[in-house]
Tab-separated table of C-alpha atoms in Angstrom:
chain	number	residue	atom	x	y	z
A	352	MET	CA	0.107	0.108	0.007
A	353	SER	CA	1.466	3.341	-1.148
A	354	ALA	CA	1.441	6.296	1.228
A	355	LYS	CA	-1.260	7.845	-0.771
A	356	GLU	CA	-3.738	5.090	-0.046
A	357	LYS	CA	-3.853	5.148	3.596
A	358	GLN	CA	-6.694	3.423	5.057
A	359	VAL	CA	-9.384	5.165	7.035
A	360	ALA	CA	-8.892	4.740	10.724
A	361	VAL	CA	-9.662	6.640	13.865
A	362	GLU	CA	-6.504	8.570	14.476
A	363	LYS	CA	-5.872	8.765	18.039
A	364	LYS	CA	-6.094	12.382	18.775
A	365	THR	CA	-2.648	13.322	19.928
A	366	ASP	CA	-1.359	16.470	21.749
A	367	SER	CA	-0.372	19.145	19.381
A	368	GLY	CA	2.946	19.482	21.105
A	369	GLN	CA	2.876	23.166	20.817
A	370	PRO	CA	5.501	24.902	22.999
A	371	ALA	CA	3.243	27.670	23.959
A	372	GLU	CA	0.008	26.700	25.543
A	373	LEU	CA	-3.322	28.241	24.771
A	374	THR	CA	-5.177	30.118	27.341
A	375	ARG	CA	-8.388	28.274	26.795
A	376	ASP	CA	-8.952	25.244	28.945
A	377	LEU	CA	-9.609	22.848	26.177
A	378	PRO	CA	-7.547	19.867	24.804
A	379	VAL	CA	-5.450	20.631	21.812
A	380	PHE	CA	-5.112	18.082	18.883
A	381	ALA	CA	-2.889	17.902	16.175
A	382	PRO	CA	-5.166	17.219	13.095
A	383	ASP	CA	-4.347	15.125	10.105
A	384	VAL	CA	-2.760	16.883	7.325
A	385	ASP	CA	-1.967	16.264	3.655
A	386	ILE	CA	0.581	18.640	2.044
A	387	TYR	CA	1.037	18.569	-1.683
A	388	GLU	CA	3.503	20.632	-3.700
A	389	LYS	CA	2.576	21.867	-7.176
A	390	ASP	CA	4.591	23.793	-9.689
A	391	ASP	CA	3.014	26.959	-8.850
A	392	ALA	CA	1.527	26.394	-5.161
A	393	ILE	CA	1.717	24.420	-1.906
A	394	MET	CA	-1.572	22.806	-1.047
A	395	VAL	CA	-2.437	21.925	2.653
A	396	LEU	CA	-5.478	19.753	3.472
A	397	CYS	CA	-6.474	19.368	6.986
A	398	ASP	CA	-9.176	17.457	8.751
A	399	MET	CA	-11.068	19.609	11.223
A	400	PRO	CA	-14.302	18.058	11.863
A	401	GLY	CA	-16.797	20.274	13.696
A	402	VAL	CA	-15.124	23.573	12.673
A	403	ASP	CA	-16.821	26.112	10.625
A	404	ASP	CA	-15.395	29.165	8.687
A	405	LYS	CA	-15.934	31.490	11.570
A	406	HIS	CA	-13.623	29.585	14.090
A	407	ILE	CA	-10.470	29.258	12.285
A	408	ASP	CA	-7.190	31.053	12.654
A	409	ILE	CA	-4.524	30.832	10.024
A	410	THR	CA	-1.337	32.815	10.504
A	411	LEU	CA	1.952	32.924	8.641
A	412	GLU	CA	4.731	34.379	10.729
A	413	ASN	CA	8.434	34.010	9.834
A	414	ASP	CA	7.770	31.109	7.474
A	415	VAL	CA	5.762	29.373	10.159
A	416	LEU	CA	2.150	28.709	9.200
A	417	THR	CA	0.046	27.955	12.070
A	418	LEU	CA	-3.515	26.400	11.664
A	419	THR	CA	-5.923	26.775	14.606
A	420	GLY	CA	-9.469	25.468	14.551
A	421	TYR	CA	-11.816	25.716	17.360
A	422	GLN	CA	-14.375	22.859	17.380
A	423	ASP	CA	-17.944	23.426	18.479
A	424	THR	CA	-17.786	22.014	21.971
A	425	ALA	CA	-21.424	22.209	22.812
A	426	GLU	CA	-22.662	19.025	24.096
A	427	PRO	CA	-26.288	18.045	23.411
A	428	GLU	CA	-28.632	19.146	26.111
A	429	ASP	CA	-30.834	17.177	28.441
A	430	ILE	CA	-29.332	13.884	27.249
A	431	THR	CA	-26.792	11.509	29.099
A	432	LEU	CA	-23.591	10.533	27.498
A	433	LEU	CA	-23.386	6.632	27.249
A	434	HIS	CA	-20.150	6.257	25.261
A	435	ARG	CA	-17.406	8.644	24.344
A	436	GLY	CA	-15.453	7.825	21.167
A	437	TYR	CA	-13.854	11.092	20.652
A	438	ASP	CA	-13.287	14.354	22.494
A	439	HIS	CA	-13.998	18.015	21.481
A	440	GLY	CA	-11.196	20.634	21.627
A	441	ILE	CA	-9.000	22.775	19.592
A	442	PHE	CA	-7.039	21.504	16.420
A	443	GLN	CA	-3.659	23.194	16.100
A	444	ARG	CA	-0.641	22.736	14.056
A	445	SER	CA	2.330	24.516	12.692
A	446	PHE	CA	4.574	24.054	9.497
A	447	THR	CA	7.751	25.670	8.441
A	448	LEU	CA	7.501	26.476	4.844
A	449	SER	CA	10.611	25.913	2.974
A	450	THR	CA	9.688	27.676	-0.258
A	451	GLU	CA	9.057	31.384	-0.653
A	452	VAL	CA	5.344	31.754	-0.401
A	453	ASP	CA	3.511	34.834	-1.803
A	454	ARG	CA	1.958	35.958	1.362
A	455	ALA	CA	-0.326	38.247	-0.255
A	456	LYS	CA	-2.147	35.411	-2.246
A	457	ILE	CA	-2.701	32.811	0.615
A	458	ALA	CA	-6.196	31.497	0.029
A	459	ALA	CA	-8.130	29.165	2.484
A	460	ARG	CA	-11.616	27.634	2.458
A	461	ILE	CA	-13.304	25.090	4.813
A	462	ASN	CA	-15.828	22.575	3.251
A	463	GLN	CA	-17.302	19.641	5.260
A	464	GLY	CA	-14.783	19.846	7.981
A	465	VAL	CA	-11.797	19.774	5.743
A	466	LEU	CA	-9.611	22.972	5.470
A	467	GLN	CA	-7.904	23.519	2.328
A	468	ILE	CA	-5.094	26.234	2.071
A	469	THR	CA	-3.434	27.134	-1.010
A	470	LEU	CA	-0.080	28.872	-0.806
A	471	PRO	CA	1.010	30.308	-4.108
A	472	LYS	CA	4.751	30.363	-4.765
A	473	ALA	CA	6.227	33.800	-5.233
A	474	GLU	CA	7.416	34.335	-8.819
A	475	GLU	CA	11.201	34.034	-7.939
A	476	ALA	CA	10.566	30.597	-6.395
A	477	LYS	CA	8.690	28.891	-9.241
A	478	PRO	CA	10.521	26.379	-11.278
A	479	ARG	CA	12.067	27.820	-14.471
A	480	LYS	CA	12.804	26.044	-17.516
A	481	ILE	CA	16.245	26.785	-18.993
A	482	THR	CA	16.777	26.770	-22.637
A	483	VAL	CA	20.054	24.960	-23.555
A	484	SER	CA	21.417	26.549	-26.634
A	485	ALA	CA	23.670	24.550	-28.904
A	486	GLY	CA	27.188	25.551	-29.069
A	487	ALA	CA	28.731	26.744	-32.323
B	182	MET	CA	-28.569	6.097	43.781
B	183	TYR	CA	-27.200	4.225	40.821
B	184	PRO	CA	-26.153	6.281	37.826
B	185	GLU	CA	-28.897	6.139	35.172
B	186	THR	CA	-26.773	5.058	32.258
B	187	ALA	CA	-25.695	1.875	34.135
B	188	ALA	CA	-29.203	0.885	34.619
B	189	TRP	CA	-29.917	0.884	30.845
B	190	SER	CA	-27.200	-0.895	29.446
B	191	TRP	CA	-25.159	-2.774	32.059
B	192	GLU	CA	-23.380	-5.763	30.519
B	193	PRO	CA	-20.602	-7.528	32.176
B	194	PHE	CA	-18.686	-7.802	28.921
B	195	ASP	CA	-19.314	-4.149	28.210
B	196	GLU	CA	-17.515	-3.576	31.499
B	197	PHE	CA	-14.477	-5.633	30.255
B	198	ARG	CA	-14.400	-3.632	26.917
B	199	ARG	CA	-14.552	-0.455	28.674
B	200	LEU	CA	-11.602	-1.560	30.953
B	201	GLN	CA	-9.793	-2.563	27.908
B	202	ARG	CA	-10.315	0.703	26.143
B	203	ASP	CA	-9.312	2.533	29.339
B	204	MET	CA	-6.029	0.349	29.402
B	205	ASN	CA	-5.345	1.080	25.759
B	206	ARG	CA	-5.816	4.735	26.206
B	207	LEU	CA	-3.486	4.569	29.181
B	208	PHE	CA	-0.946	2.896	27.037
B	209	HIS	CA	-1.619	5.125	24.093
B	210	GLY	CA	0.809	5.360	21.180
B	211	ALA	CA	1.636	1.648	21.065
B	212	GLY	CA	0.110	0.107	18.032
B	213	ALA	CA	-3.026	1.038	15.941
B	214	SER	CA	-6.086	2.685	17.547
B	215	GLN	CA	-8.526	0.525	18.948
B	216	GLU	CA	-11.870	2.318	18.254
B	217	PRO	CA	-13.206	1.290	14.936
B	218	PHE	CA	-13.734	4.051	12.365
B	219	PRO	CA	-15.463	6.216	12.789
B	220	ALA	CA	-15.322	7.261	16.342
B	221	LEU	CA	-18.758	7.748	17.800
B	222	ASN	CA	-20.152	9.663	20.672
B	223	ILE	CA	-23.598	8.037	21.892
B	224	TYR	CA	-26.089	9.822	23.998
B	225	GLY	CA	-29.480	8.734	25.334
B	226	ASN	CA	-32.405	9.823	27.282
B	227	GLU	CA	-36.035	8.579	27.884
B	228	GLU	CA	-37.178	9.845	24.567
B	229	LYS	CA	-34.256	9.136	21.975
B	230	ALA	CA	-30.664	8.190	21.390
B	231	LEU	CA	-28.236	10.630	19.673
B	232	VAL	CA	-25.060	9.352	17.879
B	233	THR	CA	-22.455	11.825	16.354
B	234	ALA	CA	-19.498	10.808	14.418
B	235	GLU	CA	-16.472	12.782	13.067
B	236	LEU	CA	-16.435	12.210	9.302
B	237	PRO	CA	-14.570	15.208	7.882
B	238	GLY	CA	-14.550	15.210	3.993
B	239	VAL	CA	-17.182	12.532	3.401
B	240	ASP	CA	-19.818	13.065	0.853
B	241	PRO	CA	-23.072	12.547	2.575
B	242	LYS	CA	-24.259	10.723	-0.541
B	243	GLN	CA	-21.718	7.969	0.192
B	244	LEU	CA	-23.043	7.357	3.670
B	245	GLY	CA	-25.441	4.562	4.313
B	246	ILE	CA	-27.206	4.400	7.660
B	247	ASN	CA	-29.244	1.328	8.606
B	248	VAL	CA	-31.412	0.718	11.688
B	249	ASN	CA	-32.829	-2.669	12.851
B	250	GLY	CA	-34.314	-3.081	16.276
B	251	ASN	CA	-31.382	-1.667	18.469
B	252	ARG	CA	-28.636	-1.977	15.923
B	253	LEU	CA	-27.299	0.924	14.087
B	254	SER	CA	-25.119	0.670	11.113
B	255	ILE	CA	-23.062	3.245	9.449
B	256	GLU	CA	-21.228	2.446	6.239
B	257	GLY	CA	-19.619	4.576	3.535
B	258	GLU	CA	-16.619	5.568	1.613
B	259	ARG	CA	-14.071	8.426	2.095
B	260	LYS	CA	-12.697	9.519	-1.233
B	261	LEU	CA	-9.967	12.205	-1.133
B	262	ASP	CA	-9.759	14.652	-3.951
B	263	ALA	CA	-7.650	13.246	-6.755
B	264	VAL	CA	-4.539	15.104	-6.979
B	265	SER	CA	-3.155	15.706	-10.571
B	266	ASP	CA	-0.039	13.847	-11.797
B	267	GLY	CA	3.315	15.346	-11.046
B	268	VAL	CA	2.377	16.543	-7.617
B	269	VAL	CA	4.641	15.747	-4.971
B	270	CYS	CA	3.187	14.791	-1.670
B	271	HIS	CA	5.088	15.704	1.395
B	272	ARG	CA	2.967	14.519	3.900
B	273	CYS	CA	0.085	12.145	3.573
B	274	GLU	CA	-1.744	11.502	6.918
B	275	ARG	CA	-5.304	11.517	5.914
B	276	GLY	CA	-6.926	8.187	5.302
B	277	GLN	CA	-9.386	7.048	2.697
B	278	GLY	CA	-11.319	3.965	1.795
B	279	ARG	CA	-14.492	2.192	2.788
B	280	PHE	CA	-15.698	1.910	6.276
B	281	ALA	CA	-18.660	0.172	8.253
B	282	ARG	CA	-19.483	0.004	11.664
B	283	THR	CA	-22.549	-1.441	13.761
B	284	VAL	CA	-23.188	-0.345	17.365
B	285	MET	CA	-25.924	-1.699	19.626
B	286	LEU	CA	-28.077	0.893	21.305
B	287	PRO	CA	-29.437	0.327	24.791
B	288	PHE	CA	-33.019	0.194	23.503
B	289	ASN	CA	-34.966	-0.579	20.238
B	290	VAL	CA	-35.532	2.577	18.086
B	291	ASP	CA	-38.390	3.444	15.741
B	292	ALA	CA	-36.715	3.048	12.369
B	293	ASP	CA	-39.189	5.179	10.479
B	294	LYS	CA	-38.434	8.223	12.717
B	295	VAL	CA	-34.673	8.024	12.525
B	296	SER	CA	-33.128	11.290	11.099
B	297	ALA	CA	-29.655	12.239	10.195
B	298	SER	CA	-27.833	15.410	9.407
B	299	TYR	CA	-24.287	16.268	8.126
B	300	ARG	CA	-22.774	19.385	9.064
B	301	ASN	CA	-19.019	20.554	9.147
B	302	GLY	CA	-17.835	16.992	8.895
B	303	ILE	CA	-19.915	15.852	11.710
B	304	LEU	CA	-22.706	13.293	11.342
B	305	THR	CA	-25.593	13.535	13.869
B	306	ILE	CA	-28.252	10.807	13.911
B	307	THR	CA	-31.371	11.032	16.098
B	308	LEU	CA	-32.962	7.779	16.982
B	309	PRO	CA	-36.299	8.110	18.726
B	310	ARG	CA	-37.047	5.140	21.013
B	311	GLU	CA	-39.763	2.558	19.931
B	312	GLU	CA	-43.057	3.318	21.772
B	313	SER	CA	-42.698	-0.110	23.636
B	314	ALA	CA	-39.199	0.662	24.717
B	315	LYS	CA	-39.983	3.926	26.568
B	316	PRO	CA	-39.875	3.871	30.207
B	317	ARG	CA	-43.157	3.550	31.960
B	318	LYS	CA	-44.218	4.775	35.344
B	319	ILE	CA	-45.731	2.088	37.256
B	320	GLN	CA	-48.684	2.981	39.665
B	321	ILE	CA	-48.650	1.203	42.922
B	322	THR	CA	-52.219	0.406	44.163
B	323	GLN	CA	-52.802	0.283	47.635
B	324	GLY	CA	-53.667	-3.258	48.888
């Protein structure tokens, strides 16, 4: 099985391992992420179930991209919990970007709990084809 | 007074399973996760059961929910967006493929009245109790 065909499984929600703790009293999880590199952009896909577009922070500072998603932690009312298979909390992960990213053109959208970030490469960082001229 | 939940669904083997799960959580990190996909939270009261599942990026049309008595089955497929050729994958952590899971609820549910919604990657299933499975108050007559 290649790395691209990873089977669905319940990923144990692991601590995000962030050096700085958040001020909110909620568990912080490291969400599952796919990162693809295209010629003109880097794509980041991140699973954040229960997070809507109003509860996401994306920051890029000193080439460190930080994604933070706040899950809706409200439990249903007037009903008793019988089994807990997953916890609610905050998703957070940081990445250091190796390529020059055009900061002004970063785009992000969330759909069905999947955050998709497009980080376009700056002109000078895009691959260039060098034409080789034959010697005389 | 005993906790309400225990009165509904106490099964000796469930207790073992719960213990096993707690132990696995304690020794977390060793081996694969124990909970089958998808992870579920299950709630219940006198009227209904509520089941929620984290299913980010799953097309709701690819989900099948079946109810039979007190058994709830969820099956489906998670397909990731196909990435065009020549794209380098630096990190591939998100899984894909088919999944199926069946859980036993502590009471029979009315299959005709089951409803489900999918929002922000969370599937919520509401399962009203079957009329005969609703708790009844017993009047005590004076002898």
